[in-house]
Amino acid sequence: MPQIAFCFLNTNAIVLDNDRLKLAFIRTINSKVRMIFIQVAPPQMSNVVTMMCGACSNENAMKHMFISYQRKIRGNDTDYTETEMKTSITNLPPGCPELSILSFYESFHGRTLGALSVTHSKAIHKLDFPAFDWPIAHFPKYKYPLNENMCENDKEDDRCLAEVEELIEKYRKKGKPVAGIIVEPIQAEGGDNEASPIFFQKLQLIAKQNSASLLIDEVQTGCGVTGKMWCHEYFNLPTPPDLVTFSKKMQVGGYYHTAEMKPSLSYRIFNTWMGDPGKLLILEEVLNVMQQEKLIENVNKVGKKLMNELFHLQYEFPSVINSVRGRGTFLAFNAADSKMRQKLILKLQELGINIGVCGERSIRLRPALTFQERQASMFLDALRGAITLVLA
């Protein structure tokens, strides 16, 4: 009877549960996923899991790291003991092991409960929510200009990396071994903090030496805004990161992972929708436009102009702005202090410029990939005007 009712209520030429129709839909979606995501995949990463947003992408990518870590201990990820199966139901070890993820101060990885445990930028994001006891290391804080402070910044890299190693050992002794490390190529919400390729290369090595996975969160930096499709391509890592998350400009959330990270069992990583198939069509057209209009080349050209002019402004007005930094058009600079930043923001708004902030005193640029040199000139003129008004 239900089958008859289904047929009566269906207004399509072919009923929706027709096997050939369902197979055609599945083939179309699978083909789209392969064609769209793999063409822009990070080098040597041919596996992708789609999600809805950046937070759930990081949340599930962290679960993926736990699966990988336990597989290394077990020798596989299918031979579970009866005790493991039973204790997992009540959140107890060995079924739910005491593992941890190492993150960095001033990071932002999302607002779901697990993602909040690795987010450390704004208190209002975390107030009232329970969190895991997981290690937090300091991310490098560089002195600018970079070419005038190489020695100090190298020491800063070494200091932060030494802390990472100390925390991994500390949590191993606590019985909460680090299963993975999550890090942004540029800490966006925390203040557009950047680190050197050497820092990331050594961080990857530390992860491998401790059987931990490396997850690079490209939710903000992915899809061409830094002048490459993926910001971590600047780091010249000897091997690919284990996982790379994405969302925002990519229209749909998700993460890439290496073949070695793939679980043996299905449903280990799963939810109702597993992303939004409709958004694939939007992403497909975004990528077509990016290629046809050479938008990544445009980002590099406009970014170079912005960076050069911002350097001139910081040398001309050192009491107002400093520490110009970034890649592509993913740029930022510091105001002298938070009060000066607020004055600049208000003056820029009066001049018709809407711009964002991050960290304690940073102002960040987040234009679209289509941002042109003439628009960059308009912004730079307005910024000069705002600085002049603040100093008047």
Coordinates of C-alpha atoms in Angstrom, one line a residue:
M1 CA 0.0 0.0 0.0
P2 CA 2.7 2.6 0.8
Q3 CA 4.3 1.9 -2.6
I4 CA 0.9 2.5 -4.3
A5 CA 0.4 5.7 -2.4
F6 CA 3.9 6.9 -3.4
C7 CA 3.0 6.4 -7.0
F8 CA -0.3 8.2 -6.7
L9 CA 1.3 11.2 -5.0
N10 CA 4.2 11.5 -7.4
T11 CA 3.8 14.2 -10.1
N12 CA 7.0 13.3 -12.0
A13 CA 7.0 11.2 -15.2
I14 CA 9.0 8.5 -13.3
V15 CA 8.5 7.8 -9.6
L16 CA 11.2 9.1 -7.4
D17 CA 12.2 5.6 -6.1
N18 CA 12.9 4.3 -9.6
D19 CA 16.2 2.4 -9.5
R20 CA 17.5 3.9 -12.8
L21 CA 16.6 7.4 -11.7
K22 CA 18.4 7.0 -8.3
L23 CA 21.4 5.4 -10.0
A24 CA 21.6 8.3 -12.5
F25 CA 21.5 10.8 -9.6
I26 CA 24.2 9.1 -7.6
R27 CA 26.4 8.8 -10.7
T28 CA 25.9 12.5 -11.4
I29 CA 26.8 13.6 -7.8
N30 CA 29.8 11.3 -7.6
S31 CA 31.0 12.6 -11.0
K32 CA 30.6 16.2 -9.9
V33 CA 32.5 15.6 -6.6
R34 CA 35.4 14.0 -8.5
M35 CA 35.5 16.6 -11.3
I36 CA 35.0 19.7 -9.2
F37 CA 37.0 19.0 -6.0
I38 CA 39.9 17.0 -7.4
Q39 CA 40.7 19.6 -10.0
V40 CA 41.6 22.1 -7.2
A41 CA 42.8 19.6 -4.6
P42 CA 46.0 20.4 -2.7
P43 CA 49.0 18.6 -4.3
Q44 CA 48.9 14.8 -3.7
M45 CA 45.6 14.8 -1.9
S46 CA 42.9 13.0 -3.9
N47 CA 40.4 12.1 -1.1
V48 CA 37.7 14.6 -0.1
V49 CA 34.9 14.6 2.5
T50 CA 32.1 17.2 2.1
M51 CA 30.5 19.0 5.0
M52 CA 28.2 22.0 5.5
C53 CA 30.5 24.6 7.1
G54 CA 34.0 25.3 8.4
A55 CA 33.2 24.3 12.0
C56 CA 31.8 20.9 11.1
S57 CA 34.6 20.4 8.7
N58 CA 37.2 20.8 11.5
E59 CA 35.1 18.8 13.9
N60 CA 35.0 15.8 11.7
A61 CA 38.6 16.2 10.5
M62 CA 39.6 16.0 14.2
K63 CA 37.5 12.8 14.5
H64 CA 39.4 11.5 11.5
M65 CA 42.7 12.2 13.3
F66 CA 41.6 10.1 16.3
I67 CA 40.6 7.2 14.0
S68 CA 44.1 7.4 12.4
Y69 CA 45.9 7.5 15.7
Q70 CA 44.0 4.5 17.1
R71 CA 44.6 2.5 13.9
K72 CA 48.4 3.0 14.4
I73 CA 48.1 1.6 17.9
R74 CA 45.8 -1.2 17.0
G75 CA 47.4 -2.1 13.7
N76 CA 44.1 -1.7 11.9
D77 CA 40.8 0.1 12.5
T78 CA 38.4 -2.9 12.3
D79 CA 39.4 -5.4 15.1
Y80 CA 37.6 -3.8 18.1
T81 CA 37.3 -5.7 21.3
E82 CA 34.0 -6.3 23.1
T83 CA 35.2 -4.1 25.9
E84 CA 35.9 -1.3 23.5
M85 CA 32.5 -1.6 22.0
K86 CA 30.7 -1.5 25.3
T87 CA 32.7 1.2 27.0
S88 CA 32.3 3.6 24.0
I89 CA 28.6 3.7 24.6
T90 CA 29.1 5.3 28.1
N91 CA 32.0 7.6 27.0
L92 CA 34.6 5.5 28.9
P93 CA 38.0 4.1 27.9
P94 CA 39.2 2.0 26.2
G95 CA 36.3 2.6 23.8
C96 CA 36.5 6.3 24.2
P97 CA 40.3 6.8 24.7
E98 CA 41.9 9.7 26.5
L99 CA 43.4 11.5 23.5
S100 CA 44.1 15.1 22.7
I101 CA 44.5 17.6 19.9
L102 CA 47.2 20.3 20.1
S103 CA 46.2 23.8 19.0
F104 CA 47.6 27.3 19.3
Y105 CA 46.8 30.4 21.2
E106 CA 44.8 33.0 19.2
S107 CA 43.5 30.3 16.8
F108 CA 39.9 30.1 15.5
H109 CA 38.5 26.8 14.2
G110 CA 34.8 27.0 14.7
R111 CA 32.0 27.1 17.3
T112 CA 30.9 23.5 17.7
L113 CA 32.0 22.0 21.0
G114 CA 35.0 20.1 19.8
A115 CA 36.1 23.0 17.6
L116 CA 35.8 25.4 20.5
S117 CA 38.3 23.3 22.5
V118 CA 40.9 24.2 19.8
T119 CA 39.7 27.9 19.5
H120 CA 41.5 30.5 21.6
S121 CA 40.8 34.0 20.2
K122 CA 37.7 35.5 21.7
A123 CA 36.2 34.8 25.2
I124 CA 32.6 35.4 24.1
H125 CA 32.9 32.5 21.7
K126 CA 33.7 30.1 24.6
L127 CA 32.0 31.4 27.7
D128 CA 29.7 28.8 29.6
F129 CA 30.7 25.9 27.3
P130 CA 32.6 22.9 28.7
A131 CA 35.9 22.2 26.9
F132 CA 38.4 19.4 26.7
D133 CA 41.7 19.5 28.6
W134 CA 43.9 19.7 25.5
P135 CA 47.3 21.3 25.0
I136 CA 47.7 24.9 23.7
A137 CA 51.0 26.2 22.3
H138 CA 52.0 29.7 21.4
F139 CA 52.0 30.6 17.7
P140 CA 55.0 32.7 16.5
K141 CA 54.7 36.5 17.0
Y142 CA 57.0 38.1 14.5
K143 CA 58.7 41.5 14.5
Y144 CA 58.2 43.6 11.4
P145 CA 59.5 44.3 8.8
L146 CA 60.5 40.6 8.4
N147 CA 63.7 41.3 6.5
E148 CA 65.0 43.4 9.3
N149 CA 64.2 41.0 12.1
M150 CA 65.2 37.6 10.7
C151 CA 67.3 36.5 13.7
E152 CA 64.7 37.4 16.3
N153 CA 61.9 35.7 14.3
D154 CA 64.0 32.5 13.8
K155 CA 64.3 32.4 17.6
E156 CA 60.6 32.9 17.9
D157 CA 60.0 29.9 15.6
D158 CA 62.4 27.8 17.7
R159 CA 60.7 28.9 21.0
C160 CA 57.2 27.9 19.8
L161 CA 58.3 24.6 18.3
A162 CA 60.1 23.7 21.5
E163 CA 56.9 24.4 23.4
V164 CA 55.0 22.1 21.0
E165 CA 57.4 19.3 21.8
E166 CA 57.2 19.9 25.5
L167 CA 53.4 19.9 25.5
I168 CA 53.3 16.6 23.5
E169 CA 55.6 15.0 26.0
K170 CA 53.6 16.5 28.9
Y171 CA 50.3 15.2 27.6
R172 CA 51.8 11.8 26.9
K173 CA 52.8 11.5 30.5
K174 CA 49.3 12.7 31.6
G175 CA 47.8 9.8 29.7
K176 CA 46.3 12.0 27.0
P177 CA 48.6 11.6 24.0
V178 CA 48.4 14.1 21.2
A179 CA 46.7 12.4 18.2
G180 CA 46.9 15.5 16.0
I181 CA 47.9 19.1 15.6
I182 CA 45.5 21.7 14.1
V183 CA 46.8 25.0 12.8
E184 CA 45.9 27.8 10.5
P185 CA 48.4 28.9 7.7
I186 CA 47.6 32.5 8.9
Q187 CA 45.7 33.0 12.1
A188 CA 42.9 35.1 10.9
E189 CA 40.5 35.8 13.8
G190 CA 43.5 36.0 16.2
G191 CA 45.2 38.9 14.4
D192 CA 46.4 37.7 11.0
N193 CA 49.4 36.1 12.6
E194 CA 51.7 34.4 10.1
A195 CA 54.6 31.9 10.5
S196 CA 57.5 31.0 8.2
P197 CA 57.7 28.0 5.9
I198 CA 60.4 26.6 8.1
F199 CA 58.1 26.7 11.1
F200 CA 55.5 24.7 9.3
Q201 CA 58.0 22.2 7.9
K202 CA 59.4 21.6 11.4
L203 CA 55.9 21.4 12.9
Q204 CA 55.0 18.7 10.4
L205 CA 58.2 16.8 11.3
I206 CA 57.3 17.0 15.0
A207 CA 53.9 15.6 14.3
K208 CA 55.3 12.7 12.3
Q209 CA 57.9 11.9 15.0
N210 CA 55.0 11.6 17.5
S211 CA 52.6 9.6 15.3
A212 CA 50.3 12.6 15.2
S213 CA 48.4 13.9 12.2
L214 CA 48.7 17.5 10.9
L215 CA 45.5 19.3 10.0
I216 CA 45.8 22.6 8.2
D217 CA 42.7 24.7 8.5
E218 CA 42.3 26.6 5.2
V219 CA 38.7 27.7 5.9
Q220 CA 39.7 31.3 5.6
T221 CA 42.9 31.1 3.5
G222 CA 41.7 28.7 0.9
C223 CA 40.4 29.3 -2.7
G224 CA 43.0 31.7 -4.0
V225 CA 42.8 34.6 -1.7
T226 CA 46.5 34.3 -0.7
G227 CA 47.7 34.2 -4.3
K228 CA 47.7 30.4 -4.4
M229 CA 44.8 28.0 -4.3
W230 CA 45.9 26.9 -0.9
C231 CA 48.1 29.0 1.4
H232 CA 50.1 26.0 2.7
E233 CA 51.5 25.6 -0.8
Y234 CA 53.9 28.4 0.1
F235 CA 55.4 26.2 2.9
N236 CA 57.0 23.7 0.5
L237 CA 56.2 20.8 2.9
P238 CA 58.2 17.7 2.1
T239 CA 55.0 15.6 2.1
P240 CA 51.3 16.8 2.0
P241 CA 49.6 17.6 5.3
D242 CA 47.4 14.8 6.5
L243 CA 44.2 16.8 6.3
V244 CA 43.2 20.2 4.9
T245 CA 39.8 21.8 5.8
F246 CA 37.9 24.3 3.6
S247 CA 34.7 26.3 3.5
K248 CA 33.8 30.0 2.9
K249 CA 35.0 30.9 -0.6
M250 CA 34.7 27.3 -1.6
Q251 CA 30.9 27.6 -1.1
V252 CA 30.7 24.2 0.6
G253 CA 32.6 22.9 3.6
G254 CA 34.7 19.8 3.8
Y255 CA 38.3 18.5 4.0
Y256 CA 40.8 16.8 1.9
H257 CA 42.9 13.9 3.3
T258 CA 45.7 11.7 2.2
A259 CA 45.0 8.1 1.1
E260 CA 46.8 6.8 4.2
M261 CA 44.1 8.5 6.4
K262 CA 41.1 6.8 4.8
P263 CA 39.2 4.7 7.4
S264 CA 38.5 1.1 6.5
L265 CA 34.9 1.1 7.7
S266 CA 32.1 3.2 6.4
Y267 CA 30.0 5.5 8.6
R268 CA 33.0 6.5 10.7
I269 CA 32.6 10.0 9.4
F270 CA 28.9 10.7 8.6
N271 CA 26.0 13.0 9.0
T272 CA 22.6 13.6 7.4
W273 CA 23.5 15.6 4.4
M274 CA 27.3 15.3 4.1
G275 CA 27.5 18.7 2.6
D276 CA 25.2 20.4 0.1
P277 CA 25.1 18.9 -3.4
G278 CA 23.4 22.0 -4.7
K279 CA 26.4 24.1 -3.7
L280 CA 28.6 22.0 -6.0
L281 CA 27.0 23.8 -9.0
I282 CA 27.8 27.2 -7.5
L283 CA 31.4 26.1 -6.7
E284 CA 31.8 24.7 -10.2
E285 CA 30.9 28.1 -11.7
V286 CA 33.1 30.0 -9.2
L287 CA 36.1 27.8 -10.3
N288 CA 35.2 28.3 -14.0
V289 CA 35.2 32.1 -13.5
M290 CA 38.4 32.0 -11.5
Q291 CA 40.1 30.2 -14.4
Q292 CA 38.6 32.2 -17.2
E293 CA 39.2 35.6 -15.6
K294 CA 42.6 34.5 -14.2
L295 CA 41.6 35.7 -10.7
I296 CA 44.5 34.1 -8.8
E297 CA 46.8 36.1 -11.1
N298 CA 44.7 39.2 -10.4
V299 CA 45.0 38.5 -6.6
N300 CA 48.8 38.4 -6.9
K301 CA 48.9 41.6 -9.0
V302 CA 46.6 43.6 -6.8
G303 CA 48.1 42.2 -3.6
K304 CA 51.5 43.4 -4.7
K305 CA 50.2 46.9 -5.2
L306 CA 48.4 46.9 -1.9
M307 CA 51.5 45.6 0.0
N308 CA 53.8 48.1 -1.6
E309 CA 51.6 51.1 -0.9
L310 CA 50.9 49.9 2.7
F311 CA 54.6 49.7 3.3
H312 CA 55.0 53.3 2.1
L313 CA 52.2 54.4 4.4
Q314 CA 53.6 52.6 7.5
Y315 CA 57.0 54.3 6.9
E316 CA 55.3 57.7 6.3
F317 CA 53.0 57.4 9.4
P318 CA 54.8 55.1 11.9
S319 CA 52.9 56.6 14.8
V320 CA 49.6 55.3 13.3
I321 CA 50.1 52.0 11.5
N322 CA 52.8 49.3 11.4
S323 CA 53.5 45.6 10.8
V324 CA 52.1 45.3 7.3
R325 CA 51.9 41.6 6.4
G326 CA 50.1 38.9 4.5
R327 CA 50.0 37.1 1.2
G328 CA 48.0 37.9 -1.9
T329 CA 45.1 40.2 -0.9
F330 CA 44.9 38.4 2.5
L331 CA 46.6 41.3 4.2
A332 CA 46.7 43.1 7.5
F333 CA 48.4 45.9 9.4
N334 CA 48.5 47.0 13.0
A335 CA 47.3 50.3 14.4
A336 CA 49.4 51.9 17.2
D337 CA 46.9 50.6 19.8
S338 CA 43.2 49.6 20.0
K339 CA 42.1 53.2 20.4
M340 CA 43.9 54.3 17.3
R341 CA 42.4 51.4 15.4
Q342 CA 38.9 52.4 16.4
K343 CA 39.5 56.0 15.3
L344 CA 40.8 54.7 11.9
I345 CA 37.9 52.4 11.4
L346 CA 35.4 55.2 12.1
K347 CA 37.2 57.6 9.7
L348 CA 37.3 54.9 7.0
Q349 CA 33.6 54.3 7.4
E350 CA 32.9 58.0 7.0
L351 CA 34.9 57.8 3.8
G352 CA 32.8 54.9 2.5
I353 CA 35.1 52.0 3.3
N354 CA 33.8 49.0 5.3
I355 CA 36.8 47.1 6.7
G356 CA 37.2 44.4 9.4
V357 CA 39.4 44.0 12.4
C358 CA 41.1 41.1 14.1
G359 CA 43.2 40.5 17.2
E360 CA 43.8 43.3 19.6
R361 CA 44.8 46.1 17.2
S362 CA 44.9 44.7 13.7
I363 CA 43.0 45.8 10.7
R364 CA 42.5 43.2 8.0
L365 CA 41.8 43.3 4.3
R366 CA 39.4 40.7 2.9
P367 CA 38.4 41.7 -0.7
A368 CA 36.9 39.4 -3.2
L369 CA 39.1 37.7 -5.8
T370 CA 37.7 40.2 -8.4
F371 CA 39.1 43.2 -6.5
Q372 CA 40.9 45.3 -9.1
E373 CA 43.8 47.8 -9.0
R374 CA 41.6 50.8 -9.4
Q375 CA 39.6 49.7 -6.3
A376 CA 42.8 49.1 -4.4
S377 CA 43.7 52.7 -5.3
M378 CA 40.4 53.9 -3.9
F379 CA 41.0 52.1 -0.7
L380 CA 44.6 53.4 -0.3
D381 CA 43.5 57.0 -1.0
A382 CA 40.8 56.6 1.7
L383 CA 43.3 55.1 4.2
R384 CA 45.7 58.0 3.6
G385 CA 42.7 60.3 4.2
A386 CA 41.7 58.6 7.3
I387 CA 45.2 58.7 8.8
T388 CA 45.4 62.4 8.0
L389 CA 42.1 63.1 9.7
V390 CA 43.2 61.0 12.8
L391 CA 46.4 63.1 13.0
A392 CA 44.7 66.4 12.5

